[in-house]
Amino acid sequence: MSEPLRSVLDAQVAVSRARAAARAGDLDRAARLLDGLDAAGRLDAAGAAGVPVLDLRARVHAQRGELAEADRCWARAQALVPDDPAAAAGRHTIKKISKGRRRVRPLVGPGRVVAAAVAVTAVTGTALGYFPLDGLGPRPPGVASPSERALVHAAQPRREDESTETLERRVHASEQYASALAGRLASLDAERAAAAGRRARDLDAIVEGLGTLSGASVERRAEDVRVVFSTGLFLRDAEISRTGRLLLTRIGGRLASMNVTTTVVGHVSAVAGGRTSGGSTVALDRARVAVGYLAAGGRLPLTAFALVSADQTQGPFPDVQRNRTVTLMIIPREPPAPR
């Protein structure tokens, strides 16, 4: 699993455990879990997504009587989401407490842990141990003041979070998926390496099969084998020389034993008054004539060859005479796909 994904899931598990500890009344454990996230810098890195965690952390501090810490957490939440209602309600209540207009009435003494401390009842809306406040006047027992209800509402999860067990299952499933994906990528890399190795061997076999050619050079390149003739094979236009006929016929005979596709590239040089780029019909005619001798020399079908015209600027030589020629680009033929 990638480190960013593991970090996110670890943080979700920590928050879920902190909420569970708070619901069980173990505020010290909840505070330690949330402080650990903050110390690791994950709340700052989360941006607006960290606001619910800051809100929960403020609730825990408030219940522990640490109002200054609670106010700082809500202030950080407002810095990320200025119109956050929970943070505004919490800071407003703390401000009233600071001015003496409200007083804290903790229902859980220092060091005590009450299992049902943060259970919220749907009927009364009260929360034991959350940060209950005395109202200005008397009210019936068990009925929370508006400020208490605002604090309780703000302290509740903004959505039903997944349980710790569910998050751990997700972590495990993600790890399994990441492992399977890594295995597949490794398999693809091995297949590509094997294919590259086969192609390299096939290209080497082509060079070996062509052997030494008098009047031509054989160049083994990354993707093909290129044959360049040392002299022009054509006297003029598409009229081939005797040397050209013999050389092409000999090469065709050597190609006959290979499972290859040969592209014959016709060349011309730019001449005054003619086209200076884009290829030409003369170059294509030269390729067509060359294919005839190659096919005859190896008794090969014409489908074993491809014909193209090179651009006038792509001649293998700088002079006109030697560019009255063709070049060959030979590649291994791909095996048929399995049915």
Coordinates of N, CA, C and O in Angstrom, one line a residue, residues 103-245:
R103 N -21.3 29.8 34.0 CA -20.3 29.1 34.8 C -20.3 27.6 34.5 O -21.4 27.1 34.1
V104 N -19.2 27.0 34.6 CA -19.1 25.6 34.2 C -19.6 24.7 35.4 O -19.2 25.0 36.5
R105 N -20.4 23.7 35.1 CA -20.8 22.8 36.2 C -20.4 21.4 35.7 O -21.2 20.7 35.1
P106 N -19.2 21.0 36.0 CA -18.7 19.7 35.5 C -19.5 18.6 36.2 O -19.7 18.6 37.4
L107 N -19.9 17.6 35.5 CA -20.6 16.5 36.0 C -19.7 15.3 36.3 O -20.1 14.3 36.8
V108 N -18.5 15.4 35.8 CA -17.5 14.3 35.9 C -16.3 14.9 36.6 O -15.7 15.8 36.1
G109 N -16.0 14.4 37.8 CA -14.9 15.0 38.6 C -13.5 14.6 38.0 O -13.5 13.7 37.1
P110 N -12.5 15.2 38.4 CA -11.1 14.9 37.8 C -10.8 13.5 38.1 O -10.9 12.9 39.2
G111 N -10.3 12.8 37.0 CA -9.8 11.5 37.1 C -10.9 10.4 37.0 O -10.7 9.2 36.9
R112 N -12.2 10.8 37.1 CA -13.3 9.9 37.1 C -13.7 9.5 35.6 O -13.6 10.4 34.7
V113 N -14.1 8.3 35.4 CA -14.5 7.9 34.1 C -15.9 7.3 34.2 O -16.1 6.3 35.0
V114 N -16.9 7.9 33.6 CA -18.2 7.4 33.6 C -18.6 6.7 32.3 O -18.4 7.4 31.3
A115 N -19.0 5.5 32.3 CA -19.1 4.8 31.0 C -20.2 5.4 30.2 O -20.0 5.5 28.9
A116 N -21.2 6.0 30.7 CA -22.3 6.6 29.9 C -22.1 8.1 29.9 O -23.1 8.8 29.7
A117 N -20.9 8.6 30.1 CA -20.7 10.1 30.2 C -21.2 10.8 29.0 O -21.6 12.0 29.1
V118 N -21.0 10.3 27.8 CA -21.3 11.1 26.6 C -22.5 10.5 25.9 O -22.7 10.8 24.7
A119 N -23.3 9.7 26.5 CA -24.5 9.2 25.9 C -25.5 10.3 25.7 O -25.8 11.0 26.7
V120 N -26.0 10.5 24.6 CA -27.0 11.6 24.3 C -28.3 10.9 24.2 O -28.5 10.0 23.4
T121 N -29.3 11.4 24.9 CA -30.7 10.8 24.8 C -31.4 11.7 23.8 O -31.4 12.9 23.7
A122 N -32.2 11.0 23.0 CA -33.0 11.7 22.0 C -34.1 12.5 22.6 O -34.6 13.4 22.0
V123 N -34.6 12.1 23.8 CA -35.7 12.8 24.4 C -35.3 14.1 25.0 O -35.9 15.1 24.7
T124 N -34.3 14.1 25.8 CA -33.9 15.4 26.5 C -32.9 16.1 25.8 O -32.7 17.3 26.0
G125 N -32.0 15.5 25.0 CA -30.9 16.2 24.3 C -29.8 16.5 25.2 O -28.9 17.3 24.9
T126 N -29.7 15.9 26.4 CA -28.7 16.2 27.4 C -27.5 15.3 27.2 O -27.6 14.2 26.6
A127 N -26.3 15.7 27.6 CA -25.1 14.9 27.5 C -24.4 15.0 28.8 O -23.9 16.1 29.2
L128 N -24.2 13.9 29.5 CA -23.5 13.9 30.8 C -22.0 14.1 30.5 O -21.4 13.3 29.8
G129 N -21.4 15.0 31.2 CA -20.0 15.2 31.1 C -19.5 16.0 29.9 O -18.3 16.0 29.7
Y130 N -20.4 16.5 29.1 CA -19.9 17.1 27.9 C -19.4 18.5 28.2 O -18.7 19.1 27.6
F131 N -19.8 19.4 28.9 CA -19.5 20.7 29.1 C -20.8 21.4 29.5 O -21.2 22.4 28.9
P132 N -21.5 20.8 30.4 CA -22.8 21.4 30.8 C -22.6 22.8 31.5 O -21.7 23.0 32.2
L133 N -23.6 23.6 31.2 CA -23.5 25.0 31.7 C -24.8 25.3 32.5 O -25.9 24.8 32.1
D134 N -24.7 26.1 33.6 CA -25.9 26.5 34.3 C -26.6 27.6 33.5 O -25.9 28.5 33.0
G135 N -27.9 27.6 33.5 CA -28.6 28.7 32.8 C -28.7 29.9 33.7 O -28.3 29.9 34.9
L136 N -29.2 31.0 33.2 CA -29.4 32.2 34.0 C -30.4 32.0 35.0 O -30.4 32.6 36.1
G137 N -31.4 31.3 34.7 CA -32.5 31.0 35.7 C -32.7 29.6 35.9 O -32.1 28.7 35.2
P138 N -33.6 29.2 36.8 CA -33.9 27.8 37.0 C -34.5 27.1 35.8 O -35.3 27.8 35.1
R139 N -34.3 25.9 35.6 CA -34.9 25.1 34.6 C -35.2 23.7 35.1 O -34.5 23.2 36.0
P140 N -36.1 23.0 34.6 CA -36.4 21.6 35.1 C -35.2 20.7 35.0 O -34.4 20.9 34.1
P141 N -35.0 19.8 35.9 CA -33.9 18.9 35.9 C -33.9 18.1 34.6 O -35.0 17.7 34.2
G142 N -32.7 17.9 34.1 CA -32.6 17.0 32.9 C -32.8 17.8 31.6 O -32.7 17.2 30.5
V143 N -33.2 19.1 31.7 CA -33.4 19.9 30.5 C -32.2 20.8 30.2 O -31.8 21.6 31.1
A144 N -31.5 20.7 29.1 CA -30.3 21.4 28.8 C -30.6 22.8 28.4 O -31.7 23.1 27.8
S145 N -29.7 23.7 28.6 CA -29.9 25.1 28.1 C -29.6 25.2 26.6 O -28.9 24.2 26.1
P146 N -29.9 26.2 25.9 CA -29.6 26.4 24.5 C -28.1 26.2 24.2 O -27.7 25.6 23.3
S147 N -27.3 26.8 25.1 CA -25.9 26.8 24.9 C -25.4 25.4 25.0 O -24.5 24.9 24.3
E148 N -25.9 24.6 26.0 CA -25.5 23.2 26.2 C -25.9 22.4 25.0 O -25.2 21.6 24.5
R149 N -27.2 22.6 24.5 CA -27.6 21.9 23.3 C -26.7 22.2 22.1 O -26.4 21.3 21.3
A150 N -26.3 23.4 22.0 CA -25.4 23.8 20.9 C -24.1 23.0 21.0 O -23.5 22.5 20.0
L151 N -23.5 23.0 22.2 CA -22.3 22.3 22.4 C -22.4 20.8 22.2 O -21.6 20.2 21.6
V152 N -23.5 20.2 22.7 CA -23.7 18.8 22.5 C -23.9 18.5 21.0 O -23.3 17.5 20.5
H153 N -24.7 19.3 20.3 CA -24.8 19.1 18.8 C -23.5 19.2 18.1 O -23.2 18.4 17.2
A154 N -22.7 20.2 18.5 CA -21.4 20.4 17.8 C -20.5 19.2 18.1 O -19.6 18.9 17.3
A155 N -20.6 18.6 19.3 CA -19.7 17.6 19.6 C -20.0 16.3 19.0 O -19.2 15.4 18.9
Q156 N -21.2 16.1 18.5 CA -21.6 14.8 17.8 C -20.9 14.7 16.5 O -20.6 15.7 15.8
P157 N -20.6 13.5 16.0 CA -20.0 13.3 14.7 C -20.9 13.9 13.6 O -22.1 13.8 13.7
R158 N -20.3 14.6 12.6 CA -21.1 15.3 11.6 C -21.7 14.3 10.6 O -22.5 14.6 9.8
R159 N -21.2 13.0 10.7 CA -21.8 11.9 9.9 C -21.5 10.7 10.7 O -20.6 10.7 11.6
E160 N -22.2 9.6 10.4 CA -21.9 8.3 11.1 C -20.6 7.7 10.6 O -20.6 7.2 9.5
D161 N -19.6 7.9 11.4 CA -18.3 7.3 11.0 C -18.3 5.8 11.1 O -19.0 5.2 11.8
E162 N -17.5 5.2 10.3 CA -17.4 3.7 10.3 C -16.7 3.3 11.6 O -15.9 4.1 12.2
S163 N -17.0 2.1 12.1 CA -16.4 1.6 13.3 C -14.9 1.4 13.0 O -14.4 1.2 11.9
T164 N -14.2 1.2 14.1 CA -12.8 0.9 14.0 C -12.6 -0.4 13.3 O -11.7 -0.6 12.4
E165 N -13.5 -1.4 13.6 CA -13.3 -2.7 12.9 C -13.5 -2.6 11.4 O -12.8 -3.2 10.6
T166 N -14.5 -1.7 11.0 CA -14.7 -1.5 9.6 C -13.5 -0.9 8.9 O -13.1 -1.3 7.8
L167 N -13.0 0.1 9.5 CA -11.8 0.8 9.0 C -10.6 -0.2 8.9 O -9.9 -0.2 7.9
E168 N -10.5 -1.0 9.9 CA -9.4 -2.0 9.8 C -9.6 -3.0 8.7 O -8.6 -3.4 8.0
R169 N -10.8 -3.4 8.4 CA -11.1 -4.2 7.3 C -10.8 -3.5 6.0 O -10.3 -4.2 5.1
R170 N -11.1 -2.3 5.9 CA -10.8 -1.5 4.7 C -9.3 -1.4 4.5 O -8.8 -1.5 3.4
V171 N -8.6 -1.2 5.6 CA -7.1 -1.2 5.5 C -6.6 -2.5 5.0 O -5.8 -2.6 4.0
H172 N -7.1 -3.6 5.5 CA -6.7 -4.9 5.1 C -7.0 -5.2 3.6 O -6.2 -5.7 2.8
A173 N -8.3 -4.8 3.2 CA -8.7 -5.0 1.8 C -7.8 -4.1 0.9 O -7.5 -4.6 -0.2
S174 N -7.5 -2.9 1.3 CA -6.7 -2.0 0.5 C -5.3 -2.6 0.4 O -4.7 -2.5 -0.7
E175 N -4.8 -3.2 1.4 CA -3.4 -3.8 1.4 C -3.4 -5.0 0.4 O -2.5 -5.2 -0.4
Q176 N -4.5 -5.8 0.5 CA -4.6 -6.9 -0.4 C -4.7 -6.4 -1.9 O -4.1 -7.0 -2.8
Y177 N -5.5 -5.4 -2.1 CA -5.6 -4.8 -3.5 C -4.3 -4.3 -4.0 O -3.8 -4.6 -5.1
A178 N -3.6 -3.6 -3.1 CA -2.3 -3.0 -3.4 C -1.3 -4.1 -3.8 O -0.5 -4.0 -4.7
S179 N -1.3 -5.2 -2.9 CA -0.4 -6.3 -3.2 C -0.7 -7.0 -4.5 O 0.2 -7.3 -5.3
A180 N -2.0 -7.2 -4.8 CA -2.4 -7.8 -6.1 C -2.0 -6.9 -7.3 O -1.5 -7.4 -8.3
L181 N -2.2 -5.6 -7.1 CA -1.8 -4.6 -8.2 C -0.3 -4.6 -8.4 O 0.2 -4.6 -9.5
A182 N 0.4 -4.7 -7.3 CA 1.9 -4.7 -7.4 C 2.3 -6.0 -8.1 O 3.2 -6.0 -9.0
G183 N 1.6 -7.1 -7.8 CA 2.0 -8.4 -8.5 C 1.7 -8.3 -10.0 O 2.5 -8.8 -10.8
R184 N 0.5 -7.7 -10.3 CA 0.2 -7.6 -11.8 C 1.2 -6.7 -12.5 O 1.6 -7.0 -13.6
L185 N 1.6 -5.5 -11.8 CA 2.5 -4.6 -12.5 C 3.9 -5.3 -12.7 O 4.5 -5.2 -13.7
A186 N 4.3 -6.1 -11.7 CA 5.5 -6.9 -11.8 C 5.4 -7.9 -13.0 O 6.4 -8.1 -13.7
S187 N 4.2 -8.5 -13.1 CA 4.0 -9.5 -14.2 C 4.1 -8.8 -15.5 O 4.7 -9.3 -16.5
L188 N 3.5 -7.6 -15.6 CA 3.6 -6.8 -16.9 C 5.0 -6.4 -17.2 O 5.4 -6.5 -18.4
D189 N 5.7 -6.0 -16.2 CA 7.1 -5.6 -16.4 C 7.9 -6.8 -16.9 O 8.8 -6.7 -17.8
A190 N 7.7 -8.0 -16.3 CA 8.4 -9.2 -16.7 C 8.0 -9.5 -18.2 O 8.9 -9.9 -19.0
E191 N 6.7 -9.4 -18.5 CA 6.3 -9.6 -19.9 C 7.0 -8.7 -20.9 O 7.4 -9.1 -22.0
R192 N 7.0 -7.4 -20.5 CA 7.7 -6.4 -21.4 C 9.1 -6.7 -21.6 O 9.7 -6.6 -22.7
A193 N 9.8 -7.1 -20.5 CA 11.2 -7.4 -20.5 C 11.4 -8.6 -21.4 O 12.4 -8.7 -22.2
A194 N 10.6 -9.6 -21.3 CA 10.7 -10.8 -22.1 C 10.5 -10.5 -23.5 O 11.2 -11.0 -24.4
A195 N 9.5 -9.7 -23.8 CA 9.2 -9.3 -25.2 C 10.4 -8.5 -25.8 O 10.8 -8.7 -27.0
A196 N 11.0 -7.6 -25.0 CA 12.1 -6.9 -25.5 C 13.3 -7.8 -25.7 O 14.1 -7.6 -26.7
G197 N 13.5 -8.8 -24.9 CA 14.6 -9.7 -25.1 C 14.4 -10.6 -26.3 O 15.3 -10.8 -27.1
R198 N 13.1 -11.0 -26.6 CA 12.8 -11.7 -27.8 C 13.1 -10.9 -29.1 O 13.7 -11.4 -30.0
R199 N 12.7 -9.6 -29.0 CA 12.9 -8.8 -30.2 C 14.4 -8.5 -30.4 O 14.8 -8.5 -31.6
A200 N 15.1 -8.4 -29.3 CA 16.6 -8.2 -29.5 C 17.2 -9.4 -30.2 O 18.1 -9.3 -31.1
R201 N 16.8 -10.6 -29.7 CA 17.3 -11.8 -30.3 C 16.9 -11.9 -31.8 O 17.7 -12.4 -32.6
D202 N 15.7 -11.5 -32.1 CA 15.2 -11.6 -33.5 C 16.0 -10.7 -34.4 O 16.3 -11.0 -35.5
L203 N 16.3 -9.4 -33.9 CA 17.0 -8.5 -34.7 C 18.5 -9.0 -34.9 O 19.0 -8.8 -36.0
D204 N 19.0 -9.6 -33.8 CA 20.4 -10.1 -34.0 C 20.4 -11.3 -35.0 O 21.3 -11.4 -35.8
A205 N 19.3 -12.0 -35.1 CA 19.2 -13.1 -36.0 C 19.1 -12.6 -37.5 O 19.6 -13.2 -38.4
I206 N 18.4 -11.5 -37.6 CA 18.3 -10.9 -39.0 C 19.7 -10.4 -39.5 O 20.0 -10.7 -40.6
V207 N 20.4 -9.8 -38.6 CA 21.8 -9.3 -39.0 C 22.6 -10.5 -39.3 O 23.3 -10.5 -40.4
E208 N 22.5 -11.6 -38.6 CA 23.3 -12.8 -38.8 C 22.9 -13.4 -40.2 O 23.7 -13.9 -41.0
G209 N 21.5 -13.4 -40.4 CA 21.0 -14.0 -41.6 C 21.4 -13.3 -42.9 O 21.7 -13.8 -44.0
L210 N 21.5 -11.9 -42.8 CA 21.9 -11.1 -44.0 C 23.4 -11.3 -44.2 O 23.9 -11.3 -45.4
G211 N 24.2 -11.5 -43.2 CA 25.6 -11.7 -43.3 C 26.3 -10.5 -43.9 O 25.8 -9.3 -43.8
T212 N 27.4 -10.7 -44.5 CA 28.2 -9.6 -45.1 C 27.7 -9.4 -46.5 O 27.6 -10.3 -47.3
L213 N 27.3 -8.1 -46.9 CA 26.8 -7.8 -48.2 C 27.8 -6.9 -48.9 O 28.1 -5.8 -48.4
S214 N 28.3 -7.3 -50.0 CA 29.2 -6.5 -50.8 C 28.4 -5.4 -51.5 O 27.4 -5.7 -52.2
G215 N 28.7 -4.2 -51.2 CA 27.9 -3.1 -51.8 C 26.8 -2.5 -50.9 O 26.0 -1.7 -51.4
A216 N 26.7 -3.0 -49.7 CA 25.7 -2.5 -48.8 C 26.2 -2.7 -47.3 O 27.0 -3.5 -47.0
S217 N 25.6 -1.8 -46.5 CA 26.0 -1.9 -45.0 C 24.7 -2.3 -44.3 O 23.6 -1.9 -44.6
V218 N 24.9 -3.1 -43.2 CA 23.7 -3.6 -42.4 C 23.9 -3.0 -41.0 O 24.9 -3.2 -40.4
E219 N 22.9 -2.2 -40.6 CA 22.9 -1.5 -39.3 C 21.8 -2.1 -38.4 O 20.6 -2.0 -38.7
R220 N 22.2 -2.6 -37.3 CA 21.3 -3.1 -36.3 C 20.9 -1.9 -35.4 O 21.7 -1.3 -34.7
R221 N 19.6 -1.6 -35.4 CA 19.1 -0.5 -34.6 C 18.1 -1.0 -33.5 O 17.9 -2.2 -33.4
A222 N 17.6 -0.1 -32.7 CA 16.8 -0.5 -31.6 C 15.5 -1.3 -32.0 O 15.1 -2.2 -31.3
E223 N 14.9 -0.9 -33.1 CA 13.6 -1.5 -33.5 C 13.7 -2.2 -34.9 O 12.7 -2.8 -35.2
D224 N 14.7 -2.0 -35.6 CA 14.8 -2.6 -36.9 C 16.2 -2.8 -37.4 O 17.2 -2.4 -36.7
V225 N 16.4 -3.5 -38.5 CA 17.7 -3.6 -39.1 C 17.6 -2.8 -40.4 O 16.7 -3.1 -41.3
R226 N 18.6 -1.9 -40.6 CA 18.5 -1.0 -41.8 C 19.7 -1.4 -42.8 O 20.8 -1.6 -42.4
V227 N 19.3 -1.6 -44.1 CA 20.3 -1.9 -45.1 C 20.4 -0.6 -46.0 O 19.4 -0.2 -46.6
V228 N 21.6 -0.1 -46.1 CA 21.9 1.1 -46.9 C 22.9 0.7 -48.0 O 24.0 0.1 -47.7
F229 N 22.6 1.0 -49.3 CA 23.5 0.6 -50.4 C 24.5 1.7 -50.6 O 24.2 2.9 -50.5
S230 N 25.7 1.3 -50.9 CA 26.8 2.2 -51.0 C 26.8 3.1 -52.3 O 27.4 4.1 -52.3
T231 N 26.1 2.6 -53.3 CA 26.0 3.4 -54.6 C 24.6 3.4 -55.0 O 23.7 2.6 -54.5
G232 N 24.3 4.3 -55.9 CA 22.9 4.4 -56.4 C 22.5 3.2 -57.2 O 23.3 2.8 -58.1
L233 N 21.4 2.6 -56.9 CA 20.9 1.4 -57.6 C 20.3 1.7 -58.9 O 20.1 0.8 -59.8
F234 N 19.9 3.0 -59.2 CA 19.2 3.3 -60.4 C 20.0 4.3 -61.2 O 20.6 5.2 -60.7
L235 N 19.9 4.1 -62.5 CA 20.6 5.0 -63.5 C 19.9 6.3 -63.6 O 20.5 7.4 -63.6
R236 N 18.6 6.2 -63.7 CA 17.8 7.4 -63.8 C 16.3 7.0 -63.5 O 16.0 5.8 -63.7
D237 N 15.5 7.9 -63.1 CA 14.1 7.6 -62.8 C 14.0 6.2 -62.1 O 14.7 6.0 -61.1
A238 N 13.2 5.3 -62.7 CA 13.1 4.0 -62.1 C 13.8 2.9 -62.9 O 13.5 1.7 -62.8
E239 N 14.8 3.3 -63.6 CA 15.6 2.4 -64.4 C 16.8 1.8 -63.5 O 17.7 2.6 -63.2
I240 N 16.7 0.6 -63.2 CA 17.6 0.0 -62.2 C 18.9 -0.5 -62.9 O 18.9 -0.9 -64.1
S241 N 20.0 -0.4 -62.3 CA 21.3 -0.9 -62.8 C 21.5 -2.4 -62.7 O 20.8 -3.0 -61.9
R242 N 22.4 -2.9 -63.4 CA 22.7 -4.4 -63.3 C 23.1 -4.7 -61.9 O 22.7 -5.7 -61.3
T243 N 24.0 -3.9 -61.3 CA 24.5 -4.1 -60.0 C 23.3 -4.1 -59.0 O 23.2 -4.9 -58.1
G244 N 22.4 -3.2 -59.2 CA 21.2 -3.1 -58.3 C 20.4 -4.4 -58.4 O 19.9 -4.9 -57.4
R245 N 20.1 -4.9 -59.6 CA 19.3 -6.1 -59.8 C 20.0 -7.3 -59.1 O 19.3 -8.0 -58.3

